[in-house]
C-alpha angles and dihedrals in degrees: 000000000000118000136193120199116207112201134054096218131111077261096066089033089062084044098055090050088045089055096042090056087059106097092206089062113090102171147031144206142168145194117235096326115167149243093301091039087053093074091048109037139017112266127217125182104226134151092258082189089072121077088194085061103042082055106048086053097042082049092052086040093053086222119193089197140004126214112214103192114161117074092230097071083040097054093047098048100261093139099050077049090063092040091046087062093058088258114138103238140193110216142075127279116249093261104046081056098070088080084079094023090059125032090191087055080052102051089037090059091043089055088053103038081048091241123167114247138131120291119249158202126200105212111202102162115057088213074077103047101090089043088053094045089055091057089054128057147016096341084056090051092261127143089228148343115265113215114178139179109242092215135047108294101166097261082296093089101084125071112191111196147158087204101087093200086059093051091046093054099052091040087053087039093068097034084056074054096056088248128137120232137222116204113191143184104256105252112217134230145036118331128228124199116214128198114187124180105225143193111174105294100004131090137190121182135208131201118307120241146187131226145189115244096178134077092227147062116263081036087286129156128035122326114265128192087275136309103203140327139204134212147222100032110235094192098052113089108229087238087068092054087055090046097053081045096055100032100039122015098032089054094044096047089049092047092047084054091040089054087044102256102108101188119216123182126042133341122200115201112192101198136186106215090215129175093271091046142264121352142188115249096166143326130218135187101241156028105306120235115246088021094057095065095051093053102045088049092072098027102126095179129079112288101193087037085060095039092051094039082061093043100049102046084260093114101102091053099041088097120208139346121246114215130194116239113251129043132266120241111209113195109178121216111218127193118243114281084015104163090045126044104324130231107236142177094053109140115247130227125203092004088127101070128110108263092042121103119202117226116138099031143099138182131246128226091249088059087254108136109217127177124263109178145026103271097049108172130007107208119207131202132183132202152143098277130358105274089059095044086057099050078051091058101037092047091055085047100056097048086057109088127190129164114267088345125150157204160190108253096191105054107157095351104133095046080055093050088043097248097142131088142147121233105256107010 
């Protein structure tokens, strides 16, 4: 099987290795990948954007199946591009992304598939803005108010705050931008992150994760695209992953193929484990980036054989996941200022040993790897139990060195001291 990866994230670079475990996958390619993908996969510059594009290379390349794992391509229409061309694709159609495109789609198709989820409020006019705010939020009894980008904004869309002048900033800040904005009742407890792979009506799920939305320690300073993650969840009883399966993403798969958006390819459910139950914090349309790394890692079965399963119709009749023993501890490298604005260029140093996913690098001419965006490096570790799997990480972390970079100390850590519980399990 011949396989083309679209993306250049630590995402596609988990993929790649993934992929390159399956014995039935000969061959590898990515676009536009980075300085990491470059030892594992041949890499080609192309607009990924551009479903034109994606097909004219997965046509020289002969490709057998093609791997679309960024939102933005999804969201586009790259993947019904590819399928278009007679290409089996993994990815979702153009309009089954807009689950993750179009936060209002998504909370439309909840409301019809009867699935549990904040209730919310899409604010369009800024003259009513303060009367929204008021409906959501302390003064409502809530813990905080919720303030959310409609559209795709990269996991740095949403503020979360218990200061109102801070809610109503970000909220005007996106109106001034021409974007609507969802406003939502904060949902509590822990959050889960799911990942199913899904063909119309089937689902397959794999193991549920949690990641780290915020910059800082103790889960402090603004939200980022993701510092770290950890998987399985020692804490979450397997019936609650049924149940999220059954009472979520089964409903919301039937009702995408009932409305005639089928969607094929990976869906990504962000849950709160509250006190009434999971609920739906957000979903997305694809494997989710630092997630993604922590799964894979202990993924036993065929990767391309499952992707392609998906892609061709084959899903229902894939049978069952393998999975390795242990968890998988993801500590994400940023790069100094990252969320903001991010230093690059800075030459890395041990950015070339196993354990450790490219996303934000390049290569010099002179062989040098430097960094070129704000999430630089995922590093993985693996162990027995969780507490080991994170010594592994954070000892594969700290002999990496790049100039003013930075990064959660405490990923996973209160899964691994036992801190974590859900109301009546």
């Amino acid at each position: 099987m011949r396989v083309l990866v679209i993306g250049s994230g630590a995402r596609e670079h988990a993929l790649l290795l993934a992929l390159r475990r399956d014995p039935q996958v000969e061959e590898l390619a990515v676009a536009p990948g980075n300085a990491g993908t470059q030892s594992i996969a041949d890499q080609y510059d192309v607009d990924i954007t551009s479903g034109e594009a994606v097909v004219k290379l997965a046509k020289r390349l002969e490709s057998d199946l093609v791997v679309i794992g960024p939102e933005v391509p999804l969201v586009l229409g790259v993947a019904d591009a590819v399928r278009a061309a007679g290409i089996a694709c993994f990815g979702a159609g153009k309009d089954a992304a807009r689950i993750e495109g179009s936060k209002a789609f998504a909370k439309d198709v909840m409301a019809a598939a009867g699935v549990r989820t904040a209730t919310s409020e899409i604010v369009d006019n800024p003259a009513r803005l303060d009367a929204a705010l008021d409906r959501f939020g302390p003064p409502a009894g809530q813990a905080a108010w919720v303030v959310k980008d409609d559209g795709l904004a990269a996991g740095k869309g949403v503020v979360v705050s218990a200061d109102r002048d801070a809610a109503r900033a970000h909220a005007a800040s996106l109106l001034d931008s021409g974007h609507p904005v969802l406003l939502e009742s904060f949902l509590d407890g822990p959050e889960v992150s799911l990942f199913c792979v899904v063909d119309g009506a089937t689902v397959v799920p794999l193991l549920p994760a949690q990641d780290f939305k915020r910059v800082g320690d103790g889960d402090t300073g603004p939200n980022t695209g993701g510092m770290g993650a950890y998987a399985p969840l020692p804490w979450l009883p397997d019936s609650v992953k049924s149940q999220i399966v059954d009472e979520i993403v089964k409903p919301v798969a039937a009702e995408l193929v009932a409305r005639g958006s089928s969607f094929s390819g990976l869906l990504y459910a962000g849950l709160a484990i509250t006190s009434n139950g999971p609920a739906v914090v957000e979903f997305n349309c694809r494997f989710g980036d630092p997630e993604t790394q922590s799964v894979l890692a202990l993924l036993d079965s065929p990767l391309g054989q499952l992707l392609n399963a998906a892609a061709t119709g084959e899903l229902a009749s894939y049978g069952d996941l393998q999975w390795r023993d242990g968890y998988a501890v993801t500590v994400v490298v940023a790069a100094e200022n990252y969320p903001g604005r991010p230093r690059v260029g800075d030459v890395i140093h041990g950015s070339e040993a196993d354990g450790v996913l490219h996303a934000g690098t390049a290569r010099r001419e002179d062989g040098e790897v430097v960094s070129s965006g704000g999430r630089v490096l995922s590093v993985v570790g693996t162990g027995a139990d969780l507490p080991a799997a994170r010594e592994a990480a954070y000892a594969l972390t700290k002999s990496i060195r790049l100039p003013g970079s930075h990064f959660r100390s405490d990923i996973g850590l209160a899964a691994a001291e036992g801190r974590i519980s859900i109301q009546g399990a």
